[in-house]
Amino acid sequence: MLGQIHSIESFGTVDGPGIRMVIFFQGCPMRCLFCHNPDTWQREGGMQKNAEELLDQFERNREFYIRGGITASGGEPLLQLDFLLELFEKAKSRGISTCLDTSGICFRQEDPRYQRLAEVCDLVLLDIKQIDPERHRHLTGHSVFPVLRFAEFLDRRQVPLGIRHVYVNESLNPPESLQELGRFLGRLRHIKSLEVLPYHTMGISKYEQLGINYPLKGVPAASKKEAQDARRQILMAIQEERKKTF
Ligand code: SF4
């Protein structure tokens, strides 16, 4: 089976534990207003690779990947679920650690392949772009519910979860949404980390190259401090919810 791969980062240090080979999958159904990788949206393009080729590439440099492994990122890896499963199942049989970086948008509870996927993910980095349904649709063009159901599904299966959230500004990330996100996360038991990333404008040139209108034109980048404050609000709501739930 061939996967449609946008690119490979051979020395990734921010997408999962240790040093990792990050495989960026081609194709994403979302259209996040702040996306800095619009070049991954189309399903066509990039290169075609099979799982063995990718894992052989990892193994050739195995000694560099201290405490690391492979990370599937994108784009949206769940768009190529059969290929992702093959890659992760083969990685596990070679003793390679697996991490999935996803928006969760493709998740369907009734699809049995997700059960298999949960068994071969050592960590899932789940991007929750917004918790409020209307704001999520505005921000991404899609419903938030598959994302939330995916978080609950993984949590029930005890898959370690790292949550990622992009902070843009008070209008797109108002305090009530941050608190609601915290309350939702407070009901999950297997969260290992929470990253709140400040919105940045480094993707603008890609939109220009692709001839696409940049949706957040004029919106300034968020500061680290704003992102830290947002994270603090989410953490406080997590703690309050945990007192009630557990
Ligand atoms: S899910 Fe990721 S790749 Fe897809 S549009 Fe959103 S930010 Fe971009």
PDB file of C-alpha atoms and ligand atoms in Angstrom:
ATOM      1  CA  MET A   1       0.000   0.000   0.000  1.00  0.00           C
ATOM      2  CA  LEU A   2       1.260   3.477  -0.824  1.00  0.00           C
ATOM      3  CA  GLY A   3       0.837   6.556   1.320  1.00  0.00           C
ATOM      4  CA  GLN A   4       0.650  10.046  -0.104  1.00  0.00           C
ATOM      5  CA  ILE A   5       3.346  11.882   1.852  1.00  0.00           C
ATOM      6  CA  HIS A   6       3.856  15.639   1.786  1.00  0.00           C
ATOM      7  CA  SER A   7       7.330  15.646   3.372  1.00  0.00           C
ATOM      8  CA  ILE A   8       9.513  14.079   6.043  1.00  0.00           C
ATOM      9  CA  GLU A   9      11.343  15.831   8.840  1.00  0.00           C
ATOM     10  CA  SER A  10      14.166  13.541   9.879  1.00  0.00           C
ATOM     11  CA  PHE A  11      15.045  15.328  13.137  1.00  0.00           C
ATOM     12  CA  GLY A  12      11.802  16.439  14.780  1.00  0.00           C
ATOM     13  CA  THR A  13      11.937  17.581  18.398  1.00  0.00           C
ATOM     14  CA  VAL A  14       8.484  19.101  19.000  1.00  0.00           C
ATOM     15  CA  ASP A  15       6.036  16.442  17.799  1.00  0.00           C
ATOM     16  CA  GLY A  16       6.195  13.788  20.497  1.00  0.00           C
ATOM     17  CA  PRO A  17       8.822  12.605  22.977  1.00  0.00           C
ATOM     18  CA  GLY A  18      12.540  12.446  22.172  1.00  0.00           C
ATOM     19  CA  ILE A  19      13.941  12.927  18.694  1.00  0.00           C
ATOM     20  CA  ARG A  20      11.545  11.718  16.013  1.00  0.00           C
ATOM     21  CA  MET A  21      11.110  11.160  12.321  1.00  0.00           C
ATOM     22  CA  VAL A  22       8.008  13.187  11.501  1.00  0.00           C
ATOM     23  CA  ILE A  23       6.036  12.026   8.468  1.00  0.00           C
ATOM     24  CA  PHE A  24       3.693  14.710   7.140  1.00  0.00           C
ATOM     25  CA  PHE A  25       0.721  13.161   5.345  1.00  0.00           C
ATOM     26  CA  GLN A  26      -0.714  14.879   2.297  1.00  0.00           C
ATOM     27  CA  GLY A  27      -4.349  16.023   2.433  1.00  0.00           C
ATOM     28  CA  CYS A  28      -6.533  17.732   5.036  1.00  0.00           C
ATOM     29  CA  PRO A  29     -10.315  18.278   4.989  1.00  0.00           C
ATOM     30  CA  MET A  30     -10.155  21.115   7.527  1.00  0.00           C
ATOM     31  CA  ARG A  31      -9.645  24.754   6.592  1.00  0.00           C
ATOM     32  CA  CYS A  32      -8.438  26.293   9.840  1.00  0.00           C
ATOM     33  CA  LEU A  33      -8.274  30.068   9.551  1.00  0.00           C
ATOM     34  CA  PHE A  34      -4.809  30.030  11.146  1.00  0.00           C
ATOM     35  CA  CYS A  35      -3.403  27.065   9.194  1.00  0.00           C
ATOM     36  CA  HIS A  36       0.253  27.591   8.310  1.00  0.00           C
ATOM     37  CA  ASN A  37       0.441  24.496   6.077  1.00  0.00           C
ATOM     38  CA  PRO A  38      -2.069  25.130   3.266  1.00  0.00           C
ATOM     39  CA  ASP A  39       0.308  23.270   0.945  1.00  0.00           C
ATOM     40  CA  THR A  40      -0.774  20.024   2.680  1.00  0.00           C
ATOM     41  CA  TRP A  41      -4.518  20.485   1.988  1.00  0.00           C
ATOM     42  CA  GLN A  42      -4.797  18.805  -1.422  1.00  0.00           C
ATOM     43  CA  ARG A  43      -4.916  15.018  -1.387  1.00  0.00           C
ATOM     44  CA  GLU A  44      -2.773  14.809  -4.494  1.00  0.00           C
ATOM     45  CA  GLY A  45       0.845  15.851  -4.654  1.00  0.00           C
ATOM     46  CA  GLY A  46       3.859  15.160  -2.527  1.00  0.00           C
ATOM     47  CA  MET A  47       5.436  11.713  -2.904  1.00  0.00           C
ATOM     48  CA  GLN A  48       4.280   8.132  -2.635  1.00  0.00           C
ATOM     49  CA  LYS A  49       5.959   5.868  -0.096  1.00  0.00           C
ATOM     50  CA  ASN A  50       5.186   2.478   1.361  1.00  0.00           C
ATOM     51  CA  ALA A  51       5.441   1.667   5.070  1.00  0.00           C
ATOM     52  CA  GLU A  52       8.612  -0.439   4.695  1.00  0.00           C
ATOM     53  CA  GLU A  53      10.467   2.365   2.916  1.00  0.00           C
ATOM     54  CA  LEU A  54       9.610   4.810   5.697  1.00  0.00           C
ATOM     55  CA  LEU A  55      10.492   2.396   8.487  1.00  0.00           C
ATOM     56  CA  ASP A  56      13.741   1.363   6.771  1.00  0.00           C
ATOM     57  CA  GLN A  57      14.640   5.050   6.559  1.00  0.00           C
ATOM     58  CA  PHE A  58      13.984   5.370  10.300  1.00  0.00           C
ATOM     59  CA  GLU A  59      16.040   2.269  11.113  1.00  0.00           C
ATOM     60  CA  ARG A  60      19.015   3.454   9.056  1.00  0.00           C
ATOM     61  CA  ASN A  61      19.349   6.373  11.521  1.00  0.00           C
ATOM     62  CA  ARG A  62      17.970   4.611  14.558  1.00  0.00           C
ATOM     63  CA  GLU A  63      20.816   5.615  16.862  1.00  0.00           C
ATOM     64  CA  PHE A  64      19.919   9.314  16.363  1.00  0.00           C
ATOM     65  CA  TYR A  65      16.334   8.875  17.543  1.00  0.00           C
ATOM     66  CA  ILE A  66      17.135   8.899  21.244  1.00  0.00           C
ATOM     67  CA  ARG A  67      13.978   8.102  23.216  1.00  0.00           C
ATOM     68  CA  GLY A  68      12.056   8.927  20.016  1.00  0.00           C
ATOM     69  CA  GLY A  69      10.238   7.147  17.237  1.00  0.00           C
ATOM     70  CA  ILE A  70       7.986   8.098  14.347  1.00  0.00           C
ATOM     71  CA  THR A  71       5.230  10.695  14.337  1.00  0.00           C
ATOM     72  CA  ALA A  72       2.473  10.818  11.724  1.00  0.00           C
ATOM     73  CA  SER A  73       1.434  14.423  11.187  1.00  0.00           C
ATOM     74  CA  GLY A  74       0.002  16.453   8.344  1.00  0.00           C
ATOM     75  CA  GLY A  75      -2.169  17.460   6.762  1.00  0.00           C
ATOM     76  CA  GLU A  76      -4.461  14.940   8.401  1.00  0.00           C
ATOM     77  CA  PRO A  77      -3.125  11.379   8.739  1.00  0.00           C
ATOM     78  CA  LEU A  78      -6.612   9.948   9.454  1.00  0.00           C
ATOM     79  CA  LEU A  79      -7.571  10.726   5.833  1.00  0.00           C
ATOM     80  CA  GLN A  80      -5.281   7.801   4.901  1.00  0.00           C
ATOM     81  CA  LEU A  81      -6.398   5.538   7.715  1.00  0.00           C
ATOM     82  CA  ASP A  82      -5.558   2.200   6.030  1.00  0.00           C
ATOM     83  CA  PHE A  83      -2.037   3.351   5.258  1.00  0.00           C
ATOM     84  CA  LEU A  84      -1.605   4.855   8.726  1.00  0.00           C
ATOM     85  CA  LEU A  85      -2.688   1.561  10.302  1.00  0.00           C
ATOM     86  CA  GLU A  86      -0.249  -0.406   8.194  1.00  0.00           C
ATOM     87  CA  LEU A  87       2.567   2.005   9.050  1.00  0.00           C
ATOM     88  CA  PHE A  88       1.901   1.944  12.803  1.00  0.00           C
ATOM     89  CA  GLU A  89       1.258  -1.808  13.004  1.00  0.00           C
ATOM     90  CA  LYS A  90       4.535  -2.488  11.204  1.00  0.00           C
ATOM     91  CA  ALA A  91       6.340   0.089  13.354  1.00  0.00           C
ATOM     92  CA  LYS A  92       5.128  -1.602  16.538  1.00  0.00           C
ATOM     93  CA  SER A  93       6.225  -5.016  15.245  1.00  0.00           C
ATOM     94  CA  ARG A  94       9.719  -3.507  14.751  1.00  0.00           C
ATOM     95  CA  GLY A  95       9.668  -2.032  18.267  1.00  0.00           C
ATOM     96  CA  ILE A  96       9.398   1.588  17.054  1.00  0.00           C
ATOM     97  CA  SER A  97       7.449   4.101  19.152  1.00  0.00           C
ATOM     98  CA  THR A  98       4.447   5.695  17.410  1.00  0.00           C
ATOM     99  CA  CYS A  99       2.847   9.094  17.852  1.00  0.00           C
ATOM    100  CA  LEU A 100      -0.142  10.424  15.932  1.00  0.00           C
ATOM    101  CA  ASP A 101      -0.590  14.184  15.530  1.00  0.00           C
ATOM    102  CA  THR A 102      -4.193  14.731  14.412  1.00  0.00           C
ATOM    103  CA  SER A 103      -7.216  16.986  14.430  1.00  0.00           C
ATOM    104  CA  GLY A 104      -9.411  13.899  14.936  1.00  0.00           C
ATOM    105  CA  ILE A 105     -11.896  15.243  12.401  1.00  0.00           C
ATOM    106  CA  CYS A 106     -12.268  11.992  10.415  1.00  0.00           C
ATOM    107  CA  PHE A 107     -13.176   9.883  13.474  1.00  0.00           C
ATOM    108  CA  ARG A 108     -16.281   7.687  13.182  1.00  0.00           C
ATOM    109  CA  GLN A 109     -17.252   5.691  16.253  1.00  0.00           C
ATOM    110  CA  GLU A 110     -18.720   2.865  14.174  1.00  0.00           C
ATOM    111  CA  ASP A 111     -15.547   2.324  12.112  1.00  0.00           C
ATOM    112  CA  PRO A 112     -13.744  -0.722  13.627  1.00  0.00           C
ATOM    113  CA  ARG A 113     -10.390   0.417  12.240  1.00  0.00           C
ATOM    114  CA  TYR A 114     -10.194   2.996  15.044  1.00  0.00           C
ATOM    115  CA  GLN A 115     -10.071   0.200  17.610  1.00  0.00           C
ATOM    116  CA  ARG A 116      -7.014  -1.202  15.826  1.00  0.00           C
ATOM    117  CA  LEU A 117      -5.507   2.276  15.641  1.00  0.00           C
ATOM    118  CA  ALA A 118      -5.901   2.825  19.393  1.00  0.00           C
ATOM    119  CA  GLU A 119      -3.910  -0.375  19.981  1.00  0.00           C
ATOM    120  CA  VAL A 120      -0.874   0.846  18.028  1.00  0.00           C
ATOM    121  CA  CYS A 121      -0.610   4.499  19.136  1.00  0.00           C
ATOM    122  CA  ASP A 122       1.821   5.127  21.984  1.00  0.00           C
ATOM    123  CA  LEU A 123       0.704   8.750  22.106  1.00  0.00           C
ATOM    124  CA  VAL A 124      -1.904  10.863  20.326  1.00  0.00           C
ATOM    125  CA  LEU A 125      -1.348  14.602  20.030  1.00  0.00           C
ATOM    126  CA  LEU A 126      -4.894  15.826  19.537  1.00  0.00           C
ATOM    127  CA  ASP A 127      -5.477  19.366  18.290  1.00  0.00           C
ATOM    128  CA  ILE A 128      -8.688  20.754  19.724  1.00  0.00           C
ATOM    129  CA  LYS A 129      -9.046  23.981  17.796  1.00  0.00           C
ATOM    130  CA  GLN A 130     -12.115  25.204  19.660  1.00  0.00           C
ATOM    131  CA  ILE A 131     -14.665  23.603  21.983  1.00  0.00           C
ATOM    132  CA  ASP A 132     -17.663  25.773  21.148  1.00  0.00           C
ATOM    133  CA  PRO A 133     -19.515  24.150  18.194  1.00  0.00           C
ATOM    134  CA  GLU A 134     -20.302  27.383  16.329  1.00  0.00           C
ATOM    135  CA  ARG A 135     -16.871  28.862  16.842  1.00  0.00           C
ATOM    136  CA  HIS A 136     -15.279  25.587  15.764  1.00  0.00           C
ATOM    137  CA  ARG A 137     -17.275  25.594  12.539  1.00  0.00           C
ATOM    138  CA  HIS A 138     -16.316  29.194  11.901  1.00  0.00           C
ATOM    139  CA  LEU A 139     -12.649  28.482  12.619  1.00  0.00           C
ATOM    140  CA  THR A 140     -12.288  25.197  10.704  1.00  0.00           C
ATOM    141  CA  GLY A 141     -15.331  24.769   8.461  1.00  0.00           C
ATOM    142  CA  HIS A 142     -16.258  21.528  10.324  1.00  0.00           C
ATOM    143  CA  SER A 143     -18.203  20.176  13.294  1.00  0.00           C
ATOM    144  CA  VAL A 144     -16.318  19.821  16.590  1.00  0.00           C
ATOM    145  CA  PHE A 145     -18.170  16.655  17.630  1.00  0.00           C
ATOM    146  CA  PRO A 146     -15.979  14.029  15.862  1.00  0.00           C
ATOM    147  CA  VAL A 147     -12.964  15.627  17.566  1.00  0.00           C
ATOM    148  CA  LEU A 148     -14.519  15.445  21.031  1.00  0.00           C
ATOM    149  CA  ARG A 149     -15.807  11.888  20.470  1.00  0.00           C
ATOM    150  CA  PHE A 150     -12.295  10.870  19.359  1.00  0.00           C
ATOM    151  CA  ALA A 151     -10.791  12.301  22.563  1.00  0.00           C
ATOM    152  CA  GLU A 152     -13.308  10.343  24.670  1.00  0.00           C
ATOM    153  CA  PHE A 153     -12.809   7.174  22.613  1.00  0.00           C
ATOM    154  CA  LEU A 154      -9.021   7.273  23.073  1.00  0.00           C
ATOM    155  CA  ASP A 155      -9.369   8.094  26.743  1.00  0.00           C
ATOM    156  CA  ARG A 156     -11.629   5.064  27.318  1.00  0.00           C
ATOM    157  CA  ARG A 157      -8.947   2.928  25.679  1.00  0.00           C
ATOM    158  CA  GLN A 158      -6.291   4.458  27.925  1.00  0.00           C
ATOM    159  CA  VAL A 159      -4.282   5.922  25.053  1.00  0.00           C
ATOM    160  CA  PRO A 160      -2.014   8.703  26.395  1.00  0.00           C
ATOM    161  CA  LEU A 161      -3.202  12.058  25.045  1.00  0.00           C
ATOM    162  CA  GLY A 162      -1.366  15.316  24.484  1.00  0.00           C
ATOM    163  CA  ILE A 163      -3.764  18.189  23.848  1.00  0.00           C
ATOM    164  CA  ARG A 164      -2.852  21.085  21.595  1.00  0.00           C
ATOM    165  CA  HIS A 165      -4.758  24.336  21.255  1.00  0.00           C
ATOM    166  CA  VAL A 166      -3.841  27.423  19.233  1.00  0.00           C
ATOM    167  CA  TYR A 167      -4.489  30.755  20.914  1.00  0.00           C
ATOM    168  CA  VAL A 168      -5.236  33.573  18.440  1.00  0.00           C
ATOM    169  CA  ASN A 169      -6.943  36.328  20.427  1.00  0.00           C
ATOM    170  CA  GLU A 170      -9.781  37.026  22.816  1.00  0.00           C
ATOM    171  CA  SER A 171     -12.327  37.181  20.046  1.00  0.00           C
ATOM    172  CA  LEU A 172     -11.514  33.714  18.632  1.00  0.00           C
ATOM    173  CA  ASN A 173     -10.566  32.203  22.017  1.00  0.00           C
ATOM    174  CA  PRO A 174     -12.802  33.951  24.581  1.00  0.00           C
ATOM    175  CA  PRO A 175     -12.421  33.027  28.281  1.00  0.00           C
ATOM    176  CA  GLU A 176     -15.682  31.054  28.290  1.00  0.00           C
ATOM    177  CA  SER A 177     -14.371  28.785  25.507  1.00  0.00           C
ATOM    178  CA  LEU A 178     -11.084  28.229  27.342  1.00  0.00           C
ATOM    179  CA  GLN A 179     -12.969  27.324  30.504  1.00  0.00           C
ATOM    180  CA  GLU A 180     -15.347  25.020  28.635  1.00  0.00           C
ATOM    181  CA  LEU A 181     -12.346  23.306  27.045  1.00  0.00           C
ATOM    182  CA  GLY A 182     -10.834  22.858  30.512  1.00  0.00           C
ATOM    183  CA  ARG A 183     -14.068  21.356  31.856  1.00  0.00           C
ATOM    184  CA  PHE A 184     -14.142  18.875  28.965  1.00  0.00           C
ATOM    185  CA  LEU A 185     -10.494  17.901  29.488  1.00  0.00           C
ATOM    186  CA  GLY A 186     -11.060  17.605  33.237  1.00  0.00           C
ATOM    187  CA  ARG A 187     -13.379  14.660  32.564  1.00  0.00           C
ATOM    188  CA  LEU A 188     -10.627  12.717  30.730  1.00  0.00           C
ATOM    189  CA  ARG A 189      -8.165  10.564  32.690  1.00  0.00           C
ATOM    190  CA  HIS A 190      -5.287  10.025  30.292  1.00  0.00           C
ATOM    191  CA  ILE A 191      -4.118  13.518  29.409  1.00  0.00           C
ATOM    192  CA  LYS A 192      -0.346  13.719  29.616  1.00  0.00           C
ATOM    193  CA  SER A 193       0.243  17.277  28.407  1.00  0.00           C
ATOM    194  CA  LEU A 194      -1.478  20.484  27.388  1.00  0.00           C
ATOM    195  CA  GLU A 195       0.221  22.820  24.928  1.00  0.00           C
ATOM    196  CA  VAL A 196      -1.270  26.201  24.085  1.00  0.00           C
ATOM    197  CA  LEU A 197       0.529  27.548  21.045  1.00  0.00           C
ATOM    198  CA  PRO A 198       0.477  31.249  20.195  1.00  0.00           C
ATOM    199  CA  TYR A 199      -0.904  31.965  16.722  1.00  0.00           C
ATOM    200  CA  HIS A 200       1.827  33.085  14.327  1.00  0.00           C
ATOM    201  CA  THR A 201       1.779  34.562  10.848  1.00  0.00           C
ATOM    202  CA  MET A 202       4.659  32.588   9.328  1.00  0.00           C
ATOM    203  CA  GLY A 203       2.354  30.788   6.905  1.00  0.00           C
ATOM    204  CA  ILE A 204       1.318  33.932   5.011  1.00  0.00           C
ATOM    205  CA  SER A 205       3.926  33.551   2.269  1.00  0.00           C
ATOM    206  CA  LYS A 206       2.623  30.048   1.470  1.00  0.00           C
ATOM    207  CA  TYR A 207      -0.856  31.474   0.841  1.00  0.00           C
ATOM    208  CA  GLU A 208       0.667  34.062  -1.488  1.00  0.00           C
ATOM    209  CA  GLN A 209       2.575  31.358  -3.390  1.00  0.00           C
ATOM    210  CA  LEU A 210      -0.596  29.258  -3.714  1.00  0.00           C
ATOM    211  CA  GLY A 211      -2.709  32.286  -4.707  1.00  0.00           C
ATOM    212  CA  ILE A 212      -5.108  31.759  -1.766  1.00  0.00           C
ATOM    213  CA  ASN A 213      -6.587  34.564   0.260  1.00  0.00           C
ATOM    214  CA  TYR A 214      -5.132  34.658   3.809  1.00  0.00           C
ATOM    215  CA  PRO A 215      -8.188  34.542   6.093  1.00  0.00           C
ATOM    216  CA  LEU A 216      -6.615  36.220   9.141  1.00  0.00           C
ATOM    217  CA  LYS A 217      -5.085  39.107   7.233  1.00  0.00           C
ATOM    218  CA  GLY A 218      -4.291  41.940   9.673  1.00  0.00           C
ATOM    219  CA  VAL A 219      -4.686  39.779  12.789  1.00  0.00           C
ATOM    220  CA  PRO A 220      -1.442  40.128  14.776  1.00  0.00           C
ATOM    221  CA  ALA A 221       0.481  37.131  16.088  1.00  0.00           C
ATOM    222  CA  ALA A 222      -0.319  36.211  19.691  1.00  0.00           C
ATOM    223  CA  SER A 223       2.389  36.562  22.324  1.00  0.00           C
ATOM    224  CA  LYS A 224       3.821  33.738  24.402  1.00  0.00           C
ATOM    225  CA  LYS A 225       2.377  35.427  27.476  1.00  0.00           C
ATOM    226  CA  GLU A 226      -1.146  35.430  26.018  1.00  0.00           C
ATOM    227  CA  ALA A 227      -0.811  31.724  25.256  1.00  0.00           C
ATOM    228  CA  GLN A 228       0.493  31.040  28.775  1.00  0.00           C
ATOM    229  CA  ASP A 229      -2.429  32.977  30.305  1.00  0.00           C
ATOM    230  CA  ALA A 230      -4.866  30.977  28.176  1.00  0.00           C
ATOM    231  CA  ARG A 231      -3.196  27.742  29.274  1.00  0.00           C
ATOM    232  CA  ARG A 232      -3.514  28.789  32.894  1.00  0.00           C
ATOM    233  CA  GLN A 233      -7.254  29.386  32.447  1.00  0.00           C
ATOM    234  CA  ILE A 234      -7.693  25.957  30.871  1.00  0.00           C
ATOM    235  CA  LEU A 235      -5.677  24.289  33.650  1.00  0.00           C
ATOM    236  CA  MET A 236      -7.743  25.976  36.364  1.00  0.00           C
ATOM    237  CA  ALA A 237     -10.955  24.715  34.754  1.00  0.00           C
ATOM    238  CA  ILE A 238      -9.442  21.203  34.469  1.00  0.00           C
ATOM    239  CA  GLN A 239      -8.640  21.195  38.184  1.00  0.00           C
ATOM    240  CA  GLU A 240     -12.111  22.412  39.159  1.00  0.00           C
ATOM    241  CA  GLU A 241     -13.773  19.784  36.991  1.00  0.00           C
ATOM    242  CA  ARG A 242     -11.549  17.014  38.383  1.00  0.00           C
ATOM    243  CA  LYS A 243     -12.595  17.877  41.940  1.00  0.00           C
ATOM    244  CA  LYS A 244     -16.202  17.334  40.896  1.00  0.00           C
ATOM    245  CA  THR A 245     -15.678  14.265  38.694  1.00  0.00           C
ATOM    246  CA  PHE A 246     -13.071  12.081  40.419  1.00  0.00           C
TER     247      PHE A 246
HETATM  248  S1  SF4 B   1      -6.057  20.617  10.637  1.00  0.00           S
HETATM  249 FE1  SF4 B   1      -3.935  21.317  10.527  1.00  0.00          FE
HETATM  250  S2  SF4 B   1      -3.322  21.071   8.371  1.00  0.00           S
HETATM  251 FE2  SF4 B   1      -5.556  20.938   8.461  1.00  0.00          FE
HETATM  252  S3  SF4 B   1      -6.255  23.038   8.030  1.00  0.00           S
HETATM  253 FE3  SF4 B   1      -6.141  22.808  10.261  1.00  0.00          FE
HETATM  254  S4  SF4 B   1      -4.114  23.535  10.848  1.00  0.00           S
HETATM  255 FE4  SF4 B   1      -4.096  23.148   8.608  1.00  0.00          FE
END
